[in-house]
């Protein structure tokens, strides 16, 4: 899924947060980060009782989250 600007939703959110989201100077920035995807997420399987490793996509999501975190910290 891509936004009108062609960016994937997670990439677009990262850019908005990394750019300050248009917040006024001195305003508090709140960022919500989600866990990275697993193969089970991508297959629509139920989770919660087992520790499923991250997929390649999940690892990329975690790296993007770390970049966003580092840019606003």
GROMACS .gro file of C-alpha atoms in nm:
model
   73
    1UNK     CA    1   0.000   0.000   0.000
    2UNK     CA    2   0.139   0.340  -0.090
    3UNK     CA    3   0.029   0.695  -0.022
    4UNK     CA    4  -0.034   0.949  -0.298
    5UNK     CA    5   0.329   1.060  -0.276
    6UNK     CA    6   0.435   0.700  -0.356
    7UNK     CA    7   0.581   0.630  -0.013
    8UNK     CA    8   0.482   0.326   0.188
    9UNK     CA    9   0.276   0.427   0.494
   10UNK     CA   10   0.555   0.343   0.741
   11UNK     CA   11   0.809   0.544   0.537
   12UNK     CA   12   0.575   0.843   0.521
   13UNK     CA   13   0.511   0.834   0.897
   14UNK     CA   14   0.884   0.815   0.962
   15UNK     CA   15   0.944   1.123   0.747
   16UNK     CA   16   0.668   1.317   0.924
   17UNK     CA   17   0.804   1.231   1.267
   18UNK     CA   18   1.168   1.282   1.167
   19UNK     CA   19   1.081   1.626   1.030
   20UNK     CA   20   0.915   1.724   1.357
   21UNK     CA   21   0.565   1.665   1.223
   22UNK     CA   22   0.517   2.039   1.191
   23UNK     CA   23   0.516   2.075   1.570
   24UNK     CA   24   0.570   2.418   1.719
   25UNK     CA   25   0.913   2.489   1.863
   26UNK     CA   26   0.938   2.339   2.211
   27UNK     CA   27   0.632   2.120   2.162
   28UNK     CA   28   0.646   1.764   2.290
   29UNK     CA   29   0.674   1.499   2.019
   30UNK     CA   30   0.504   1.168   2.087
   31UNK     CA   31   0.598   0.876   1.864
   32UNK     CA   32   0.427   0.538   1.866
   33UNK     CA   33   0.640   0.250   1.746
   34UNK     CA   34   0.505  -0.094   1.678
   35UNK     CA   35   0.692  -0.422   1.684
   36UNK     CA   36   0.837  -0.546   1.354
   37UNK     CA   37   0.647  -0.791   1.132
   38UNK     CA   38   0.693  -1.164   1.146
   39UNK     CA   39   0.621  -1.431   0.887
   40UNK     CA   40   0.312  -1.517   1.090
   41UNK     CA   41   0.186  -1.154   1.068
   42UNK     CA   42   0.228  -1.167   0.693
   43UNK     CA   43   0.036  -1.497   0.677
   44UNK     CA   44  -0.245  -1.367   0.898
   45UNK     CA   45  -0.177  -1.635   1.162
   46UNK     CA   46  -0.272  -1.588   1.527
   47UNK     CA   47   0.015  -1.501   1.758
   48UNK     CA   48   0.080  -1.431   2.121
   49UNK     CA   49   0.199  -1.755   2.278
   50UNK     CA   50   0.521  -1.815   2.084
   51UNK     CA   51   0.818  -1.593   2.011
   52UNK     CA   52   0.824  -1.581   1.630
   53UNK     CA   53   1.140  -1.432   1.472
   54UNK     CA   54   1.113  -1.112   1.271
   55UNK     CA   55   1.087  -1.140   0.895
   56UNK     CA   56   1.313  -0.942   0.661
   57UNK     CA   57   1.038  -0.681   0.645
   58UNK     CA   58   1.017  -0.677   1.026
   59UNK     CA   59   1.390  -0.619   1.061
   60UNK     CA   60   1.365  -0.328   0.813
   61UNK     CA   61   1.075  -0.184   1.015
   62UNK     CA   62   1.278  -0.203   1.334
   63UNK     CA   63   1.572  -0.028   1.168
   64UNK     CA   64   1.339   0.245   1.041
   65UNK     CA   65   1.196   0.285   1.391
   66UNK     CA   66   1.545   0.319   1.536
   67UNK     CA   67   1.626   0.587   1.278
   68UNK     CA   68   1.312   0.780   1.371
   69UNK     CA   69   1.385   0.741   1.742
   70UNK     CA   70   1.740   0.865   1.696
   71UNK     CA   71   1.625   1.165   1.491
   72UNK     CA   72   1.387   1.291   1.759
   73UNK     CA   73   1.582   1.198   2.072
   0.00000   0.00000   0.00000
